[in-house]
Amino acid sequence: KSLATDMKPGSVKFLVLMLLILLVCSVYVLQYLGLDVEPAIALLISAIAAGYIFYLSLQKRSYFFYYFFVDGLMLFSALATYIAGI
């Protein structure tokens, strides 16, 4: 079981939207507290990519999509943040 299978589709959409808004707000607060511009941009790009991938996942997709794009998004976010910190 997972959270996504236990919740209704409308609740999952609402939860994802609220978490993305929270992420964007957190980035702005962190930047106000001294976060450099490059990591902030990397986090915002990752948030936009996550929102777009979630939008694409609302339609029936193949396993290829989930293995490479959804799971790959975790690597993309970590890599973007690491490169921005160099």
mmCIF file of N, CA, C and O in Angstrom:
data_model
loop_
_atom_site.group_PDB
_atom_site.id
_atom_site.type_symbol
_atom_site.label_atom_id
_atom_site.label_comp_id
_atom_site.label_asym_id
_atom_site.label_seq_id
_atom_site.Cartn_x
_atom_site.Cartn_y
_atom_site.Cartn_z
ATOM 1 N N LYS A 1 0.831 -1.178 0.000
ATOM 2 C CA LYS A 1 0.000 0.000 0.000
ATOM 3 C C LYS A 1 0.878 1.244 0.000
ATOM 4 O O LYS A 1 1.974 1.248 0.521
ATOM 5 N N SER A 2 0.319 2.296 -0.554
ATOM 6 C CA SER A 2 0.994 3.581 -0.517
ATOM 7 C C SER A 2 -0.047 4.664 -0.281
ATOM 8 O O SER A 2 -1.252 4.433 -0.371
ATOM 9 N N LEU A 3 0.427 5.841 -0.004
ATOM 10 C CA LEU A 3 -0.473 6.956 0.249
ATOM 11 C C LEU A 3 -1.328 7.250 -0.979
ATOM 12 O O LEU A 3 -2.522 7.534 -0.857
ATOM 13 N N ALA A 4 -0.727 7.149 -2.151
ATOM 14 C CA ALA A 4 -1.452 7.446 -3.381
ATOM 15 C C ALA A 4 -2.573 6.445 -3.658
ATOM 16 O O ALA A 4 -3.585 6.800 -4.255
ATOM 17 N N THR A 5 -2.420 5.206 -3.215
ATOM 18 C CA THR A 5 -3.471 4.221 -3.453
ATOM 19 C C THR A 5 -4.535 4.244 -2.366
ATOM 20 O O THR A 5 -5.642 3.760 -2.585
ATOM 21 N N ASP A 6 -4.214 4.765 -1.194
ATOM 22 C CA ASP A 6 -5.186 4.838 -0.109
ATOM 23 C C ASP A 6 -6.086 6.069 -0.191
ATOM 24 O O ASP A 6 -7.160 6.092 0.387
ATOM 25 N N MET A 7 -5.638 7.104 -0.896
ATOM 26 C CA MET A 7 -6.404 8.344 -0.981
ATOM 27 C C MET A 7 -7.228 8.390 -2.267
ATOM 28 O O MET A 7 -6.900 7.725 -3.245
ATOM 29 N N LYS A 8 -8.248 9.214 -2.253
ATOM 30 C CA LYS A 8 -9.046 9.431 -3.458
ATOM 31 C C LYS A 8 -8.247 10.289 -4.422
ATOM 32 O O LYS A 8 -7.387 11.083 -4.003
ATOM 33 N N PRO A 9 -8.489 10.163 -5.742
ATOM 34 C CA PRO A 9 -7.721 10.940 -6.722
ATOM 35 C C PRO A 9 -7.774 12.450 -6.490
ATOM 36 O O PRO A 9 -6.770 13.142 -6.645
ATOM 37 N N GLY A 10 -8.922 12.962 -6.113
ATOM 38 C CA GLY A 10 -9.024 14.398 -5.847
ATOM 39 C C GLY A 10 -8.173 14.826 -4.666
ATOM 40 O O GLY A 10 -7.566 15.901 -4.679
ATOM 41 N N SER A 11 -8.100 13.981 -3.657
ATOM 42 C CA SER A 11 -7.281 14.276 -2.480
ATOM 43 C C SER A 11 -5.794 14.242 -2.827
ATOM 44 O O SER A 11 -5.019 15.048 -2.321
ATOM 45 N N VAL A 12 -5.409 13.310 -3.683
ATOM 46 C CA VAL A 12 -3.999 13.235 -4.105
ATOM 47 C C VAL A 12 -3.618 14.481 -4.884
ATOM 48 O O VAL A 12 -2.546 15.063 -4.662
ATOM 49 N N LYS A 13 -4.477 14.921 -5.792
ATOM 50 C CA LYS A 13 -4.201 16.141 -6.563
ATOM 51 C C LYS A 13 -4.045 17.340 -5.635
ATOM 52 O O LYS A 13 -3.132 18.147 -5.791
ATOM 53 N N PHE A 14 -4.949 17.448 -4.664
ATOM 54 C CA PHE A 14 -4.886 18.558 -3.715
ATOM 55 C C PHE A 14 -3.606 18.499 -2.892
ATOM 56 O O PHE A 14 -2.945 19.513 -2.688
ATOM 57 N N LEU A 15 -3.235 17.302 -2.423
ATOM 58 C CA LEU A 15 -2.026 17.137 -1.619
ATOM 59 C C LEU A 15 -0.782 17.524 -2.418
ATOM 60 O O LEU A 15 0.081 18.253 -1.916
ATOM 61 N N VAL A 16 -0.693 17.071 -3.650
ATOM 62 C CA VAL A 16 0.470 17.395 -4.483
ATOM 63 C C VAL A 16 0.541 18.900 -4.739
ATOM 64 O O VAL A 16 1.612 19.514 -4.649
ATOM 65 N N LEU A 17 -0.586 19.507 -5.031
ATOM 66 C CA LEU A 17 -0.613 20.952 -5.268
ATOM 67 C C LEU A 17 -0.159 21.712 -4.023
ATOM 68 O O LEU A 17 0.659 22.636 -4.115
ATOM 69 N N MET A 18 -0.654 21.324 -2.870
ATOM 70 C CA MET A 18 -0.264 22.004 -1.626
ATOM 71 C C MET A 18 1.226 21.806 -1.322
ATOM 72 O O MET A 18 1.900 22.738 -0.880
ATOM 73 N N LEU A 19 1.738 20.611 -1.583
ATOM 74 C CA LEU A 19 3.164 20.362 -1.338
ATOM 75 C C LEU A 19 4.049 21.156 -2.293
ATOM 76 O O LEU A 19 5.104 21.655 -1.895
ATOM 77 N N LEU A 20 3.628 21.292 -3.538
ATOM 78 C CA LEU A 20 4.409 22.102 -4.483
ATOM 79 C C LEU A 20 4.383 23.575 -4.095
ATOM 80 O O LEU A 20 5.397 24.271 -4.177
ATOM 81 N N ILE A 21 3.227 24.059 -3.658
ATOM 82 C CA ILE A 21 3.140 25.446 -3.194
ATOM 83 C C ILE A 21 4.013 25.644 -1.956
ATOM 84 O O ILE A 21 4.722 26.653 -1.841
ATOM 85 N N LEU A 22 3.994 24.680 -1.051
ATOM 86 C CA LEU A 22 4.834 24.751 0.141
ATOM 87 C C LEU A 22 6.318 24.761 -0.226
ATOM 88 O O LEU A 22 7.109 25.502 0.362
ATOM 89 N N LEU A 23 6.699 23.960 -1.211
ATOM 90 C CA LEU A 23 8.094 23.934 -1.669
ATOM 91 C C LEU A 23 8.513 25.291 -2.227
ATOM 92 O O LEU A 23 9.575 25.811 -1.879
ATOM 93 N N VAL A 24 7.678 25.876 -3.069
ATOM 94 C CA VAL A 24 8.005 27.179 -3.658
ATOM 95 C C VAL A 24 8.093 28.251 -2.567
ATOM 96 O O VAL A 24 9.032 29.060 -2.556
ATOM 97 N N CYS A 25 7.163 28.247 -1.631
ATOM 98 C CA CYS A 25 7.199 29.210 -0.523
ATOM 99 C C CYS A 25 8.443 29.010 0.340
ATOM 100 O O CYS A 25 9.071 29.984 0.770
ATOM 101 N N SER A 26 8.819 27.764 0.561
ATOM 102 C CA SER A 26 10.015 27.466 1.356
ATOM 103 C C SER A 26 11.277 27.990 0.682
ATOM 104 O O SER A 26 12.173 28.511 1.348
ATOM 105 N N VAL A 27 11.332 27.873 -0.629
ATOM 106 C CA VAL A 27 12.498 28.377 -1.356
ATOM 107 C C VAL A 27 12.602 29.893 -1.198
ATOM 108 O O VAL A 27 13.693 30.428 -0.961
ATOM 109 N N TYR A 28 11.483 30.584 -1.288
ATOM 110 C CA TYR A 28 11.515 32.036 -1.125
ATOM 111 C C TYR A 28 11.911 32.430 0.298
ATOM 112 O O TYR A 28 12.680 33.370 0.493
ATOM 113 N N VAL A 29 11.428 31.711 1.283
ATOM 114 C CA VAL A 29 11.806 31.992 2.666
ATOM 115 C C VAL A 29 13.294 31.711 2.876
ATOM 116 O O VAL A 29 14.007 32.505 3.499
ATOM 117 N N LEU A 30 13.773 30.596 2.348
ATOM 118 C CA LEU A 30 15.196 30.274 2.482
ATOM 119 C C LEU A 30 16.074 31.297 1.779
ATOM 120 O O LEU A 30 17.156 31.640 2.269
ATOM 121 N N GLN A 31 15.621 31.792 0.647
ATOM 122 C CA GLN A 31 16.406 32.808 -0.039
ATOM 123 C C GLN A 31 16.426 34.101 0.767
ATOM 124 O O GLN A 31 17.443 34.781 0.837
ATOM 125 N N TYR A 32 15.338 34.417 1.395
ATOM 126 C CA TYR A 32 15.291 35.587 2.279
ATOM 127 C C TYR A 32 16.242 35.414 3.455
ATOM 128 O O TYR A 32 16.838 36.380 3.926
ATOM 129 N N LEU A 33 16.404 34.169 3.907
ATOM 130 C CA LEU A 33 17.286 33.888 5.043
ATOM 131 C C LEU A 33 18.750 33.695 4.644
ATOM 132 O O LEU A 33 19.583 33.409 5.495
ATOM 133 N N GLY A 34 19.058 33.804 3.352
ATOM 134 C CA GLY A 34 20.452 33.758 2.947
ATOM 135 C C GLY A 34 20.833 32.683 1.952
ATOM 136 O O GLY A 34 22.015 32.508 1.665
ATOM 137 N N LEU A 35 19.881 31.937 1.423
ATOM 138 C CA LEU A 35 20.191 30.932 0.412
ATOM 139 C C LEU A 35 20.660 31.624 -0.864
ATOM 140 O O LEU A 35 20.073 32.629 -1.282
ATOM 141 N N ASP A 36 21.716 31.105 -1.461
ATOM 142 C CA ASP A 36 22.212 31.686 -2.709
ATOM 143 C C ASP A 36 21.188 31.544 -3.825
ATOM 144 O O ASP A 36 20.280 30.712 -3.761
ATOM 145 N N VAL A 37 21.363 32.339 -4.872
ATOM 146 C CA VAL A 37 20.408 32.363 -5.984
ATOM 147 C C VAL A 37 20.440 31.054 -6.772
ATOM 148 O O VAL A 37 19.391 30.537 -7.163
ATOM 149 N N GLU A 38 21.633 30.500 -7.014
ATOM 150 C CA GLU A 38 21.746 29.305 -7.855
ATOM 151 C C GLU A 38 21.001 28.099 -7.271
ATOM 152 O O GLU A 38 20.241 27.447 -7.983
ATOM 153 N N PRO A 39 21.197 27.762 -5.991
ATOM 154 C CA PRO A 39 20.412 26.643 -5.442
ATOM 155 C C PRO A 39 18.906 26.923 -5.425
ATOM 156 O O PRO A 39 18.108 26.013 -5.629
ATOM 157 N N ALA A 40 18.534 28.172 -5.210
ATOM 158 C CA ALA A 40 17.110 28.521 -5.220
ATOM 159 C C ALA A 40 16.508 28.287 -6.599
ATOM 160 O O ALA A 40 15.410 27.729 -6.728
ATOM 161 N N ILE A 41 17.229 28.683 -7.631
ATOM 162 C CA ILE A 41 16.747 28.468 -9.005
ATOM 163 C C ILE A 41 16.669 26.973 -9.299
ATOM 164 O O ILE A 41 15.705 26.500 -9.912
ATOM 165 N N ALA A 42 17.664 26.215 -8.856
ATOM 166 C CA ALA A 42 17.654 24.764 -9.074
ATOM 167 C C ALA A 42 16.447 24.123 -8.393
ATOM 168 O O ALA A 42 15.789 23.243 -8.966
ATOM 169 N N LEU A 43 16.128 24.559 -7.177
ATOM 170 C CA LEU A 43 14.971 24.012 -6.475
ATOM 171 C C LEU A 43 13.660 24.397 -7.166
ATOM 172 O O LEU A 43 12.735 23.592 -7.251
ATOM 173 N N LEU A 44 13.579 25.621 -7.662
ATOM 174 C CA LEU A 44 12.362 26.045 -8.363
ATOM 175 C C LEU A 44 12.188 25.303 -9.681
ATOM 176 O O LEU A 44 11.072 24.926 -10.050
ATOM 177 N N ILE A 45 13.280 25.079 -10.391
ATOM 178 C CA ILE A 45 13.206 24.302 -11.635
ATOM 179 C C ILE A 45 12.759 22.867 -11.331
ATOM 180 O O ILE A 45 11.937 22.301 -12.047
ATOM 181 N N SER A 46 13.280 22.304 -10.251
ATOM 182 C CA SER A 46 12.859 20.955 -9.848
ATOM 183 C C SER A 46 11.377 20.921 -9.478
ATOM 184 O O SER A 46 10.682 19.955 -9.796
ATOM 185 N N ALA A 47 10.893 21.972 -8.830
ATOM 186 C CA ALA A 47 9.474 22.035 -8.471
ATOM 187 C C ALA A 47 8.598 22.135 -9.715
ATOM 188 O O ALA A 47 7.556 21.478 -9.807
ATOM 189 N N ILE A 48 9.021 22.928 -10.676
ATOM 190 C CA ILE A 48 8.273 23.050 -11.933
ATOM 191 C C ILE A 48 8.266 21.716 -12.666
ATOM 192 O O ILE A 48 7.227 21.275 -13.179
ATOM 193 N N ALA A 49 9.419 21.056 -12.704
ATOM 194 C CA ALA A 49 9.498 19.746 -13.364
ATOM 195 C C ALA A 49 8.611 18.727 -12.658
ATOM 196 O O ALA A 49 7.917 17.942 -13.308
ATOM 197 N N ALA A 50 8.582 18.753 -11.329
ATOM 198 C CA ALA A 50 7.735 17.818 -10.582
ATOM 199 C C ALA A 50 6.262 18.072 -10.864
ATOM 200 O O ALA A 50 5.478 17.131 -11.034
ATOM 201 N N GLY A 51 5.878 19.326 -10.923
ATOM 202 C CA GLY A 51 4.492 19.658 -11.244
ATOM 203 C C GLY A 51 4.106 19.210 -12.638
ATOM 204 O O GLY A 51 3.005 18.671 -12.852
ATOM 205 N N TYR A 52 5.008 19.389 -13.589
ATOM 206 C CA TYR A 52 4.725 18.974 -14.967
ATOM 207 C C TYR A 52 4.643 17.452 -15.082
ATOM 208 O O TYR A 52 3.732 16.927 -15.734
ATOM 209 N N ILE A 53 5.557 16.757 -14.440
ATOM 210 C CA ILE A 53 5.525 15.293 -14.465
ATOM 211 C C ILE A 53 4.258 14.772 -13.794
ATOM 212 O O ILE A 53 3.637 13.812 -14.264
ATOM 213 N N PHE A 54 3.846 15.420 -12.694
ATOM 214 C CA PHE A 54 2.599 15.006 -12.051
ATOM 215 C C PHE A 54 1.418 15.224 -12.990
ATOM 216 O O PHE A 54 0.536 14.371 -13.096
ATOM 217 N N TYR A 55 1.398 16.352 -13.679
ATOM 218 C CA TYR A 55 0.331 16.619 -14.644
ATOM 219 C C TYR A 55 0.302 15.540 -15.731
ATOM 220 O O TYR A 55 -0.761 15.045 -16.094
ATOM 221 N N LEU A 56 1.461 15.162 -16.223
ATOM 222 C CA LEU A 56 1.531 14.115 -17.245
ATOM 223 C C LEU A 56 1.107 12.756 -16.693
ATOM 224 O O LEU A 56 0.575 11.928 -17.427
ATOM 225 N N SER A 57 1.331 12.533 -15.413
ATOM 226 C CA SER A 57 1.005 11.232 -14.827
ATOM 227 C C SER A 57 -0.492 11.046 -14.591
ATOM 228 O O SER A 57 -0.924 9.955 -14.244
ATOM 229 N N LEU A 58 -1.284 12.091 -14.774
ATOM 230 C CA LEU A 58 -2.729 11.971 -14.577
ATOM 231 C C LEU A 58 -3.384 11.140 -15.674
ATOM 232 O O LEU A 58 -4.495 10.657 -15.499
ATOM 233 N N GLN A 59 -2.687 10.989 -16.797
ATOM 234 C CA GLN A 59 -3.189 10.133 -17.869
ATOM 235 C C GLN A 59 -2.472 8.788 -17.779
ATOM 236 O O GLN A 59 -1.409 8.684 -17.193
ATOM 237 N N LYS A 60 -3.056 7.773 -18.355
ATOM 238 C CA LYS A 60 -2.457 6.439 -18.312
ATOM 239 C C LYS A 60 -1.139 6.461 -19.090
ATOM 240 O O LYS A 60 -1.097 6.905 -20.240
ATOM 241 N N ARG A 61 -0.093 6.004 -18.450
ATOM 242 C CA ARG A 61 1.249 5.991 -19.047
ATOM 243 C C ARG A 61 1.862 4.603 -18.918
ATOM 244 O O ARG A 61 1.425 3.778 -18.129
ATOM 245 N N SER A 62 2.934 4.403 -19.656
ATOM 246 C CA SER A 62 3.631 3.116 -19.619
ATOM 247 C C SER A 62 4.608 3.076 -18.438
ATOM 248 O O SER A 62 4.879 4.082 -17.798
ATOM 249 N N TYR A 63 5.117 1.885 -18.191
ATOM 250 C CA TYR A 63 6.108 1.734 -17.133
ATOM 251 C C TYR A 63 7.367 2.521 -17.445
ATOM 252 O O TYR A 63 8.046 2.999 -16.551
ATOM 253 N N PHE A 64 7.689 2.670 -18.711
ATOM 254 C CA PHE A 64 8.856 3.443 -19.132
ATOM 255 C C PHE A 64 8.780 4.862 -18.566
ATOM 256 O O PHE A 64 9.764 5.401 -18.064
ATOM 257 N N PHE A 65 7.620 5.469 -18.652
ATOM 258 C CA PHE A 65 7.415 6.828 -18.138
ATOM 259 C C PHE A 65 7.711 6.881 -16.640
ATOM 260 O O PHE A 65 8.418 7.776 -16.173
ATOM 261 N N TYR A 66 7.167 5.931 -15.891
ATOM 262 C CA TYR A 66 7.346 5.964 -14.444
ATOM 263 C C TYR A 66 8.772 5.615 -14.033
ATOM 264 O O TYR A 66 9.320 6.227 -13.101
ATOM 265 N N TYR A 67 9.384 4.658 -14.689
ATOM 266 C CA TYR A 67 10.745 4.267 -14.319
ATOM 267 C C TYR A 67 11.765 5.354 -14.645
ATOM 268 O O TYR A 67 12.659 5.624 -13.855
ATOM 269 N N PHE A 68 11.625 5.971 -15.806
ATOM 270 C CA PHE A 68 12.654 6.916 -16.234
ATOM 271 C C PHE A 68 12.337 8.361 -15.897
ATOM 272 O O PHE A 68 13.228 9.109 -15.522
ATOM 273 N N PHE A 69 11.103 8.779 -16.006
ATOM 274 C CA PHE A 69 10.792 10.179 -15.762
ATOM 275 C C PHE A 69 10.440 10.450 -14.305
ATOM 276 O O PHE A 69 11.005 11.352 -13.689
ATOM 277 N N VAL A 70 9.525 9.694 -13.747
ATOM 278 C CA VAL A 70 9.116 9.939 -12.361
ATOM 279 C C VAL A 70 10.257 9.591 -11.404
ATOM 280 O O VAL A 70 10.619 10.399 -10.543
ATOM 281 N N ASP A 71 10.827 8.421 -11.542
ATOM 282 C CA ASP A 71 11.942 8.054 -10.680
ATOM 283 C C ASP A 71 13.195 8.872 -11.007
ATOM 284 O O ASP A 71 13.963 9.215 -10.113
ATOM 285 N N GLY A 72 13.392 9.186 -12.265
ATOM 286 C CA GLY A 72 14.535 10.004 -12.665
ATOM 287 C C GLY A 72 14.453 11.423 -12.159
ATOM 288 O O GLY A 72 15.465 12.115 -12.033
ATOM 289 N N LEU A 73 13.250 11.876 -11.838
ATOM 290 C CA LEU A 73 13.088 13.227 -11.316
ATOM 291 C C LEU A 73 13.774 13.385 -9.961
ATOM 292 O O LEU A 73 14.269 14.461 -9.644
ATOM 293 N N MET A 74 13.838 12.307 -9.182
ATOM 294 C CA MET A 74 14.554 12.376 -7.904
ATOM 295 C C MET A 74 16.040 12.626 -8.143
ATOM 296 O O MET A 74 16.655 13.431 -7.462
ATOM 297 N N LEU A 75 16.595 11.949 -9.126
ATOM 298 C CA LEU A 75 18.000 12.159 -9.462
ATOM 299 C C LEU A 75 18.207 13.555 -10.035
ATOM 300 O O LEU A 75 19.183 14.226 -9.709
ATOM 301 N N PHE A 76 17.282 14.012 -10.873
ATOM 302 C CA PHE A 76 17.390 15.348 -11.475
ATOM 303 C C PHE A 76 17.432 16.426 -10.398
ATOM 304 O O PHE A 76 18.261 17.329 -10.454
ATOM 305 N N SER A 77 16.560 16.324 -9.423
ATOM 306 C CA SER A 77 16.504 17.316 -8.364
ATOM 307 C C SER A 77 17.804 17.347 -7.567
ATOM 308 O O SER A 77 18.358 18.414 -7.293
ATOM 309 N N ALA A 78 18.282 16.174 -7.193
ATOM 310 C CA ALA A 78 19.528 16.099 -6.424
ATOM 311 C C ALA A 78 20.712 16.595 -7.248
ATOM 312 O O ALA A 78 21.556 17.345 -6.756
ATOM 313 N N LEU A 79 20.771 16.214 -8.507
ATOM 314 C CA LEU A 79 21.863 16.633 -9.368
ATOM 315 C C LEU A 79 21.842 18.142 -9.627
ATOM 316 O O LEU A 79 22.878 18.799 -9.590
ATOM 317 N N ALA A 80 20.665 18.698 -9.872
ATOM 318 C CA ALA A 80 20.542 20.132 -10.112
ATOM 319 C C ALA A 80 20.971 20.926 -8.885
ATOM 320 O O ALA A 80 21.672 21.932 -8.996
ATOM 321 N N THR A 81 20.573 20.475 -7.708
ATOM 322 C CA THR A 81 20.946 21.170 -6.486
ATOM 323 C C THR A 81 22.440 21.052 -6.233
ATOM 324 O O THR A 81 23.090 22.027 -5.828
ATOM 325 N N TYR A 82 23.015 19.881 -6.502
ATOM 326 C CA TYR A 82 24.455 19.687 -6.312
ATOM 327 C C TYR A 82 25.256 20.574 -7.261
ATOM 328 O O TYR A 82 26.200 21.254 -6.847
ATOM 329 N N ILE A 83 24.869 20.589 -8.526
ATOM 330 C CA ILE A 83 25.589 21.404 -9.511
ATOM 331 C C ILE A 83 25.454 22.883 -9.192
ATOM 332 O O ILE A 83 26.416 23.654 -9.339
ATOM 333 N N ALA A 84 24.291 23.306 -8.723
ATOM 334 C CA ALA A 84 24.105 24.722 -8.358
ATOM 335 C C ALA A 84 24.954 25.118 -7.170
ATOM 336 O O ALA A 84 25.320 26.279 -7.031
ATOM 337 N N GLY A 85 25.302 24.153 -6.325
ATOM 338 C CA GLY A 85 26.117 24.445 -5.156
ATOM 339 C C GLY A 85 27.605 24.488 -5.433
ATOM 340 O O GLY A 85 28.390 24.877 -4.561
ATOM 341 N N ILE A 86 28.023 24.096 -6.633
ATOM 342 C CA ILE A 86 29.461 24.085 -6.965
ATOM 343 C C ILE A 86 29.949 25.492 -7.228
ATOM 344 O O ILE A 86 29.367 26.309 -7.778
#
